[in-house]
Amino acid sequence: MSIEKYTRSFLKEVEERVEEGHWVKMCMQCGVCAGSCPLGAHWEHTPQKIFMMIRAGKREEVLSSDSMWMCTSCYQCIVRCPRKLPITHIMHGLAYLAKREGLVPKNQPTAQFGQLFWDNLVKTGRVNELKLSLGMYFKDGFSQGIKNAMAMQSVGLGMMKAKRLNPMEIMGGHGIKDKSGFHAMLKKARELEDSRRKLA
Amino acid sequence: MADMKVAAYICQGCGLGERLDTADLAKVAQKEGKAAIVKEHPFLCNAEGVAMIRSDIDNEAVTHVMVAACSRRAKTEAFGFTDVALSRANLREGVIWVRPDDEESRETTQEMAADYVRMGCAEVKKMKLPAGNPETATNRRVLVVGGGVSGMTAAIEASKAGYQVVLVEKGAALGGWAAKLYKRSPSRSPYADPQDTGVDEMIAAINADSNITVYTNSITSKTEGAPGRFKIDVSQESGATVTEEVGSIIQATGFTLYDANNLPELGYGKSPNVMDQAGLEALAKAANGGPIKRPSDGGEVKSVVFVQCAGQRDETGKHLPYCSGSCCLTSVKQAMYFKDNNPDIDTVVVYTDLRMPGNGEDFYRSGQTKGVTFTKGKVSTVEATGNTCKVNFQDLILNEQTAIENADIVVLATGQVANSGVDVDAKLKADIAAAAGDETLLNAWNAAQAEGAVKPISVLNLTYRQGPDVPQLKYGFTDSHFICFPYETRRTGIYSAGPVRRPMDIVQATEDATGAAMKAIQAVENAAVGRAAHPRSGDLSYPIVRIEGCTQCKRCTVECPFGAIDEDEKRYPLFNESRCRRCGTCMGACPVRVISFENYSVDTVGSQIKAVDVPDEFSEKPRILILACENDAYPALDMAAMNKQVYSAWVRVIPVRCLGSVNTIWITDALNSGYDGVMMMGCKHGDDYQCHFVKGSELASYRMSKVGDTLQGMGLEPERVQTFEAAITDIERLPKLINEYADAISALPPSPFKGF
Amino acid sequence: MTEVVATNQTILVVGGGISGMTAALEAAECGKEVVLIEKNPVLGGRVSQLYRYFPKLCHPTCGLEINQRRVKQNKRIRILTMAEVTGITGSPGDYTASVKIAPRYVNENCTACGDCGDAAETMIDDAFNYNLGKVKAAFLPSRMSYPQRYVVDPSVIGTPEADKIKAACKYDAVDLSMQEETVQVKAGAVVWATGWKPYDANKIQPYGYDRFDNVITSVEFERLSDPHGPTGGKILRPSDGKEAKNVAFIQCAGSRDENHLRHCSRICCMASLKQTNYMREAFGDEGKSTIYYIDIRAIDRFEDFYQKVQADPNVKFVKSKVARILEDKDGNPVLHGVDTEGYHRYATPHDLVVLAVGMEPSVSAANIPAEIVSDSSGFIEQDQANGAIFGAGCAANPLDVNRSVQSATASALRAIQVINRVARAEG
C-alpha cells in the first residue's frame, strides 16, 4: 500500500484497525512516554515518535518497527501521559496489526514467544509451562537450547519445588474437557474481531 | 490666600528623642527656619500628635506645616493634611537609621538632622497648597477611532458606564477585521468550536444606543486640544467635515495582515490556492458552512496545509521579527472550518512552537479531537503548480526533510502589522542610531522625506508640537513600555486598544478595549477637576509659566515626554495643563527658570540647597548634595535605612519628582554655596528604561554630560558632579555608592567656594 | 477599623495583589468609593515576591511603589488586611459581603520602629520567602510593607514572649487582646482579584519535589535570586549550599497536563527564560541553564526576549517533557527523558532543578462564597449569571502582569457601570 505523506490514510487505518487507535491524533509530542518507559533504551522508535510516524503516513516503517514489541505493559506511560493516551494498549494494538499484516521483524523474540504461547495454549486449552519454556529455549536450535536450559536451571528447579512446574507435563500434560467447543469459541472470537477491526 | 504661617513639629519617637537633641532642632526651626510655631512631641504620629497639628491649623491659622519625623513615605495617613502646604524632614530613615549610634558620630548626626530641619522649613515656605488648575475642561465625551471589535467594545462599554461616545470608522461599515471572519476562536468554555463573531449584535447595539454617534467613511483629519477639551475634525468621504468636541480619545485602529506578497518562496502569488488567513476567511464566509472549494478550479478540497509563522519570528531581518500571538488559534479554527464540514479532509498545521496559551490548550485539544494533524516543522518552500501545491518542510520530530505533495489549499499565517500612523520618534531614533554609527534608519528616514516618497498616513492628525500621532514603542505598535501600567501612553488622555497596541486575538482585544474605556473615562474625570493622571495621579499642581521671562528657546516644548507643550502664534510655549503629567522635565530644561509648580519649583529645591549649613574649608566636613528620584532611588534609601545601613554624614538628600526635573542651576547653586560634590540618582534609561516619565532620566544624563564645561569654568574637578542609575532594589548598593563617593570627595581639596 | 462604611455605590475589591490594587485604584481615581480586602497583612501580592519582571528585567517593587503612593494619597480606598470574604449575599447593585478579619495584634499606632521585632525571640517560617527562611514572630512582612505595620504571629500569643513584645513597644501599638471579627460590607459590585497560587509540586511525583532538596519551584527560585531573599541573592542549592551553576528548568510542571492542570499557564516559558538571565547575572559564563520544554510560548514582542536567550551560548533548549528525576550519590538531580527532536535519550545531572510550576486560581471559583460560573480549571468566566461579581487578573485567567493589569482595569469599568446605574436610579 502506498501512502501519501501526512495524509490521514494510515492514521485512519490505525484508528479503525488498532485498539484505542483513535487516540493517536491526541499526542502533543512532549515525549514523556519515551522517557518514562523502563525499556526505553531498547526502543528503535519511541511511542511519541511512532505516533508522529503514523501521522506522517509511514506505514511500513511503523508496522515493521521492533518498538511496540518491547512493551511490557507496565503502564508507566499511560500514568504519565499529559493527554491521557492509553499508550500501552495502542502499542499492543499496533503489534497485533503488524502481526496480522505480516510485517513483524524476523525473529522478534516477543512475537515468537507470543506465537509459542498461543500455539501451546490453543492445543489443549491450558498452558503447558514445561513445553512452553522448552519451546522457548530451543527455538534457536538444539545446542542453544541446552545452553538456555542450563542457564535457567535454578529457576526451573525452584518452580518445581514450589509445585509451579510439573516435569510430568512433558508427557502431554493436562487440558480442558471440551476442546472442540473451545476451538469454536476462538474461531468465532476471531471472526468478530476481524470484522470489527477490518482485518479479514 | 491668608498670610503664610509656618509651624514646625519635631517628633521624638522611634529613637529620635534619644539620638538627637530635639530641643536644639526646635531652636533651629525657630531661629533659622523662622517657624512661627515650633513644637516637640514624643509621638507625633499618634492620634494626639496629629490632633495637635490639626488644632494649630484650625485655630492658629497655620498655613504651612513642616513635620520633622520619619520619611515622607511613612505615616502618610497620619500626616496627610490636605489643606496646608506640607514638607517632611526625614530624621528617621534619613538620619538616625543610617548613622551609627555612638558618641563619635553624635555631632555629625545632629548636624545632619539640623540641616534637614532647615531644609524642610526652607522648602515649605516656598510651597503653596496647589489650588488646582483653574482652566479645567469638562467635556466628558469619548472619541473612539476605529470601528472594529476593539473600537466597538470601547464604545459600548463607555456608553454602559453612562458616557457619550463618538465613533469614527474609516471604512463604509463597522466591524473591522472581525467582520471579515466567518467565525472567531472561542471565548468561553468549553473552548471547543469556532463561534459567531458577534459583530452583527455589536453593530446593532451601537446603532440602537443614543449615547453613541457613529461616523463611517470618515477619518479624524485634525485633533487639537487636550483631555477634557479635544476638538476633532471628522472628515467624511463625501467631503463634509464635522467638528466634534470630546474629552478623551481611544485609538483602536487595529492591524493589517503582513503582506504575503513578500513571501513568494511560500508560493504566494503563484497560485490562488496559496492564501493568507484573510483569504481563507473570505472563502469560508462565501461557503457559509458548505464545502470550501479549491480557488484555482473550484475542485474538491482534500488536503489543506497551514503554514505557521509565515514571515514572522523572522531572524533574517526581511520580515516581522515578532510573533503575532493569535495565528495559532486562527489556524486551528480555520482547520476546523474544513473538519466540521467533512472530517475526511486532511488538515495539517506545520508549526515550530504551538502558541495557544491559557484555555487555548482546550482549543488545541479540540482541534486534535476533530482530526487536525499537527506537525512540528519548518516550512522552507511551497511549490504551487496547477491545482496543487507541494509544501516542503523539515519535520523536526522525525528529523528529516520531507514534503506534503498534493495540498489543495495552503494558508500562510502572516501576522499583524499595526495601523498606528506616523512614527513621531522616527527622526529621533534615526539620529540616535546614526550617532551610534548605524545610519540605516537615518537613510530610510531621509528617503521617506524625499519628494514623491509615500509617507505614512497619520491616524489622529494631532496638532501637537511633537507630531501627529501617538509615539510607537516597537515594531510600529503603540504599546506602553510599563509592565505594571499597560495604559501609560505618552499622550495623556489618548489610549491605545486592541492590536494597534500589540498583536493580539479578539479575547484579549475585548479586554484591552474595556480597560482603555476605563482609562478614557478616568481621563475626562481627571481633566474636569484639574487632577494629574498617572503616575502622579491626584496631583493638583500644574506648570505655571512666567511667560514674560521666556526666551523662546523651545527646550520645554521639545523635551516634554508627553507632548504637553505646543507653541502659540508668537512662538511662546503654550502649556496644555491637562496633557501634563507633572514630572517637571520642562522645569529642568528651562535655562531661564520661568516654569514652576506651586508645590515644586526651582525655588523649593534651590532654597533647600541654600539652607544647608556648609562648614568652612578647615572643618574637614565636606557637604554632598544628593538629588534622588522620589520614585526609585529615594525609596531604596529608605529601605536601606530600615536595614540600618550606615552611610556618610556628609550627604544631604533631596527627593526630586524625576531626574528630568533637575535644573542645572541647582548644581551650580550647590557648588557656589560651597558643596564639595553633587550626586544624582535616577532611573535606568535606554531601551529598557525604567523612568516613570519615560525620558526624564535620559534627558537628565544628557544635560549633566554638559555640566563638565560649567565645572571647568568654575575651576572644579569634573568628578564633583556625577549621575548614577539607581533602581528601587539598590538597597545595599546605594549606601555603598554614597560612601565611595564621599571618600572620593574627601580625597579632593575642599571646594574653593566655601565661605563665599 | 471595624466600622467599614460602605453603600451600594461602593465597589468591593477582593485581593490586594497587583490586579486588585489596580482595580481599586482605577475605580477610586475615577471618583468611586472602594473597599479593598487583602488576606495577607500587606498589599502587593505575588508580584512583590518576584525578583524581576520579564521582558524588561525591571523590578516589581518599582511599580509597587507607585501603586502604594497612589493608595496612600487616595482617601477613597479603604483597606482591610488579614481579611477574607466568607459570604456574599444580595444582587447586582446591592450586595453584602461578610468579611472575616484575623487579629494582627498590632494597631495603627505602630510606627514600624522595629522594637517589637528586636524583643521577639521565636523564629517562624517566612511566608514572604516561601518559607525558605525564618523571621521573628513580630515582623514586618516585607521591606515594602503597606500598611507599614508589624504583625505578631498567633503562635506566640498567650506566651510570656508576647508580653515581652508588648512591653517593648513604646507606642501602645501591640494589642494582644485583638480577636478575630467579622464585618459586613455593602457593595454595589464586586471585583474578585484573588490571583493565583503555584501548583503543588508534590503532586508531580516523578519530579521528586518532596524527596529531593535540589528540586525547587520557579517561585522559590525568584526568592533565591533576589538579593533581598533568604540567600542574599546567591543561587545556592538547598542540599549543601553549593552554588548552583548548572540549572535545569522544567516547563509545564503541572500545566498542559490532564493529570494536573488542563490549561497552559502562559507565564512559565517567559519566567524560565527570564530566570536564565538570573543565572547569567549570578555566574556570568559559568552559569549554565537548560530549558526542557514542549512549546516555547513567547508571544508578541516577547519573541525578542526568547531570541536573545537562544543566542546565549550558556542556555540550552531541549524539546522534551522530562520523564523523571533521580538523585545521584552527590545529591545532583539527574533528569531522564527523551529529546523528541530527532530521538536522543538523556540522563543529565544538574546542580539544581527549577520546576516552572503552573498557575492555579488562589480561590477556585467553586470556593468563592457566591454562585460563580467558571471554566474547568476554576477560573472565573465572564458570564451574566455572575451578576455584578467580576473576575480580574489571574482569578479570571492565567495571565502575565501586564495582561492582569489590563484585565483589572477592564473589571473596574464593569464595576463602575453597575455603580453608575445604581447612582442614576438613586438620583
mmCIF file of C-alpha atoms in Angstrom, chain B residues 108-234:
data_model
loop_
_atom_site.group_PDB
_atom_site.id
_atom_site.type_symbol
_atom_site.label_atom_id
_atom_site.label_comp_id
_atom_site.label_asym_id
_atom_site.label_seq_id
_atom_site.Cartn_x
_atom_site.Cartn_y
_atom_site.Cartn_z
ATOM 1 C CA THR B 108 27.714 64.883 62.684
ATOM 2 C CA THR B 109 24.371 63.095 63.084
ATOM 3 C CA GLN B 110 22.948 66.106 64.884
ATOM 4 C CA GLU B 111 24.257 68.374 62.130
ATOM 5 C CA MET B 112 22.580 66.218 59.548
ATOM 6 C CA ALA B 113 19.258 66.418 61.389
ATOM 7 C CA ALA B 114 19.582 70.165 61.833
ATOM 8 C CA ASP B 115 20.182 70.600 58.131
ATOM 9 C CA TYR B 116 17.082 68.561 57.270
ATOM 10 C CA VAL B 117 15.052 70.768 59.605
ATOM 11 C CA ARG B 118 16.471 73.860 57.896
ATOM 12 C CA MET B 119 15.709 72.317 54.506
ATOM 13 C CA GLY B 120 12.177 71.356 55.492
ATOM 14 C CA CYS B 121 11.434 74.871 56.701
ATOM 15 C CA ALA B 122 13.025 76.447 53.644
ATOM 16 C CA GLU B 123 11.098 74.186 51.307
ATOM 17 C CA VAL B 124 7.704 74.632 52.875
ATOM 18 C CA LYS B 125 7.987 78.379 52.790
ATOM 19 C CA LYS B 126 8.434 78.239 49.037
ATOM 20 C CA MET B 127 5.495 75.885 48.618
ATOM 21 C CA LYS B 128 1.895 76.722 48.001
ATOM 22 C CA LEU B 129 -1.032 74.436 48.510
ATOM 23 C CA PRO B 130 -1.985 73.597 44.915
ATOM 24 C CA ALA B 131 -5.353 75.049 44.183
ATOM 25 C CA GLY B 132 -5.830 73.043 41.016
ATOM 26 C CA ASN B 133 -5.714 74.318 37.501
ATOM 27 C CA PRO B 134 -8.445 76.913 37.184
ATOM 28 C CA GLU B 135 -8.822 76.205 33.487
ATOM 29 C CA THR B 136 -10.482 72.825 33.864
ATOM 30 C CA ALA B 137 -12.251 71.429 30.892
ATOM 31 C CA THR B 138 -15.284 69.334 31.378
ATOM 32 C CA ASN B 139 -16.142 67.655 28.141
ATOM 33 C CA ARG B 140 -16.849 64.084 29.160
ATOM 34 C CA ARG B 141 -17.409 62.505 25.757
ATOM 35 C CA VAL B 142 -15.061 59.835 24.472
ATOM 36 C CA LEU B 143 -13.800 59.612 20.911
ATOM 37 C CA VAL B 144 -13.104 56.133 19.605
ATOM 38 C CA VAL B 145 -11.129 55.919 16.389
ATOM 39 C CA GLY B 146 -11.671 52.613 14.659
ATOM 40 C CA GLY B 147 -14.861 50.609 14.414
ATOM 41 C CA GLY B 148 -13.573 47.061 14.714
ATOM 42 C CA VAL B 149 -14.198 44.806 17.675
ATOM 43 C CA SER B 150 -11.811 46.814 19.867
ATOM 44 C CA GLY B 151 -13.349 50.156 18.956
ATOM 45 C CA MET B 152 -16.913 48.897 19.168
ATOM 46 C CA THR B 153 -16.199 47.296 22.545
ATOM 47 C CA ALA B 154 -14.685 50.511 23.874
ATOM 48 C CA ALA B 155 -17.700 52.479 22.644
ATOM 49 C CA ILE B 156 -20.262 50.083 24.074
ATOM 50 C CA GLU B 157 -18.500 49.759 27.426
ATOM 51 C CA ALA B 158 -18.025 53.519 27.832
ATOM 52 C CA SER B 159 -21.661 54.062 26.989
ATOM 53 C CA LYS B 160 -22.734 51.441 29.517
ATOM 54 C CA ALA B 161 -20.980 53.499 32.172
ATOM 55 C CA GLY B 162 -23.072 56.471 31.104
ATOM 56 C CA TYR B 163 -20.634 58.323 28.864
ATOM 57 C CA GLN B 164 -21.289 59.612 25.373
ATOM 58 C CA VAL B 165 -19.148 58.296 22.585
ATOM 59 C CA VAL B 166 -18.189 59.450 19.114
ATOM 60 C CA LEU B 167 -17.098 56.510 16.979
ATOM 61 C CA VAL B 168 -15.179 57.208 13.790
ATOM 62 C CA GLU B 169 -14.601 54.435 11.274
ATOM 63 C CA LYS B 170 -12.610 54.810 8.102
ATOM 64 C CA GLY B 171 -14.494 52.089 6.217
ATOM 65 C CA ALA B 172 -18.048 52.043 4.984
ATOM 66 C CA ALA B 173 -19.282 49.860 7.811
ATOM 67 C CA LEU B 174 -18.408 48.951 11.366
ATOM 68 C CA GLY B 175 -16.909 45.572 12.102
ATOM 69 C CA GLY B 176 -13.289 45.825 11.044
ATOM 70 C CA TRP B 177 -11.241 42.647 10.805
ATOM 71 C CA ALA B 178 -13.826 40.579 12.702
ATOM 72 C CA ALA B 179 -16.475 41.377 10.124
ATOM 73 C CA LYS B 180 -14.316 39.633 7.561
ATOM 74 C CA LEU B 181 -14.267 36.453 9.606
ATOM 75 C CA TYR B 182 -16.572 33.517 9.075
ATOM 76 C CA LYS B 183 -16.264 32.671 12.764
ATOM 77 C CA ARG B 184 -13.979 33.583 15.631
ATOM 78 C CA SER B 185 -11.993 31.462 18.050
ATOM 79 C CA PRO B 186 -13.996 30.582 21.151
ATOM 80 C CA SER B 187 -14.100 32.930 24.127
ATOM 81 C CA ARG B 188 -15.836 30.626 26.558
ATOM 82 C CA SER B 189 -15.775 27.122 27.987
ATOM 83 C CA PRO B 190 -15.509 24.526 26.653
ATOM 84 C CA TYR B 191 -13.290 26.285 24.092
ATOM 85 C CA ALA B 192 -14.080 23.583 21.581
ATOM 86 C CA ASP B 193 -15.620 25.158 18.498
ATOM 87 C CA PRO B 194 -15.383 28.315 16.441
ATOM 88 C CA GLN B 195 -18.119 30.703 17.471
ATOM 89 C CA ASP B 196 -20.045 33.506 15.805
ATOM 90 C CA THR B 197 -18.106 36.734 15.698
ATOM 91 C CA GLY B 198 -20.899 38.653 17.407
ATOM 92 C CA VAL B 199 -20.148 41.593 15.150
ATOM 93 C CA ASP B 200 -23.734 41.999 13.939
ATOM 94 C CA GLU B 201 -25.015 42.124 17.511
ATOM 95 C CA MET B 202 -22.411 44.727 18.414
ATOM 96 C CA ILE B 203 -23.311 46.872 15.405
ATOM 97 C CA ALA B 204 -26.978 46.579 16.271
ATOM 98 C CA ALA B 205 -26.264 47.560 19.877
ATOM 99 C CA ILE B 206 -24.310 50.593 18.734
ATOM 100 C CA ASN B 207 -26.989 51.659 16.280
ATOM 101 C CA ALA B 208 -29.602 51.384 18.995
ATOM 102 C CA ASP B 209 -27.526 53.328 21.513
ATOM 103 C CA SER B 210 -28.391 57.013 21.664
ATOM 104 C CA ASN B 211 -25.128 57.625 23.572
ATOM 105 C CA ILE B 212 -23.039 56.629 20.575
ATOM 106 C CA THR B 213 -22.624 58.789 17.483
ATOM 107 C CA VAL B 214 -21.161 56.877 14.545
ATOM 108 C CA TYR B 215 -19.292 58.278 11.577
ATOM 109 C CA THR B 216 -18.413 55.768 8.879
ATOM 110 C CA ASN B 217 -16.352 56.532 5.780
ATOM 111 C CA SER B 218 -14.686 59.084 7.987
ATOM 112 C CA ILE B 219 -11.311 59.953 9.385
ATOM 113 C CA THR B 220 -10.059 62.214 12.135
ATOM 114 C CA SER B 221 -8.403 64.828 9.986
ATOM 115 C CA LYS B 222 -7.491 67.131 12.839
ATOM 116 C CA THR B 223 -7.211 66.650 16.569
ATOM 117 C CA GLU B 224 -6.412 69.611 18.755
ATOM 118 C CA GLY B 225 -6.721 70.450 22.400
ATOM 119 C CA ALA B 226 -6.166 68.373 25.486
ATOM 120 C CA PRO B 227 -8.021 65.993 27.787
ATOM 121 C CA GLY B 228 -11.396 67.486 28.609
ATOM 122 C CA ARG B 229 -11.327 69.750 25.572
ATOM 123 C CA PHE B 230 -10.318 67.976 22.433
ATOM 124 C CA LYS B 231 -11.661 69.340 19.161
ATOM 125 C CA ILE B 232 -11.829 66.812 16.382
ATOM 126 C CA ASP B 233 -12.392 67.394 12.710
ATOM 127 C CA VAL B 234 -14.181 64.367 11.372
#
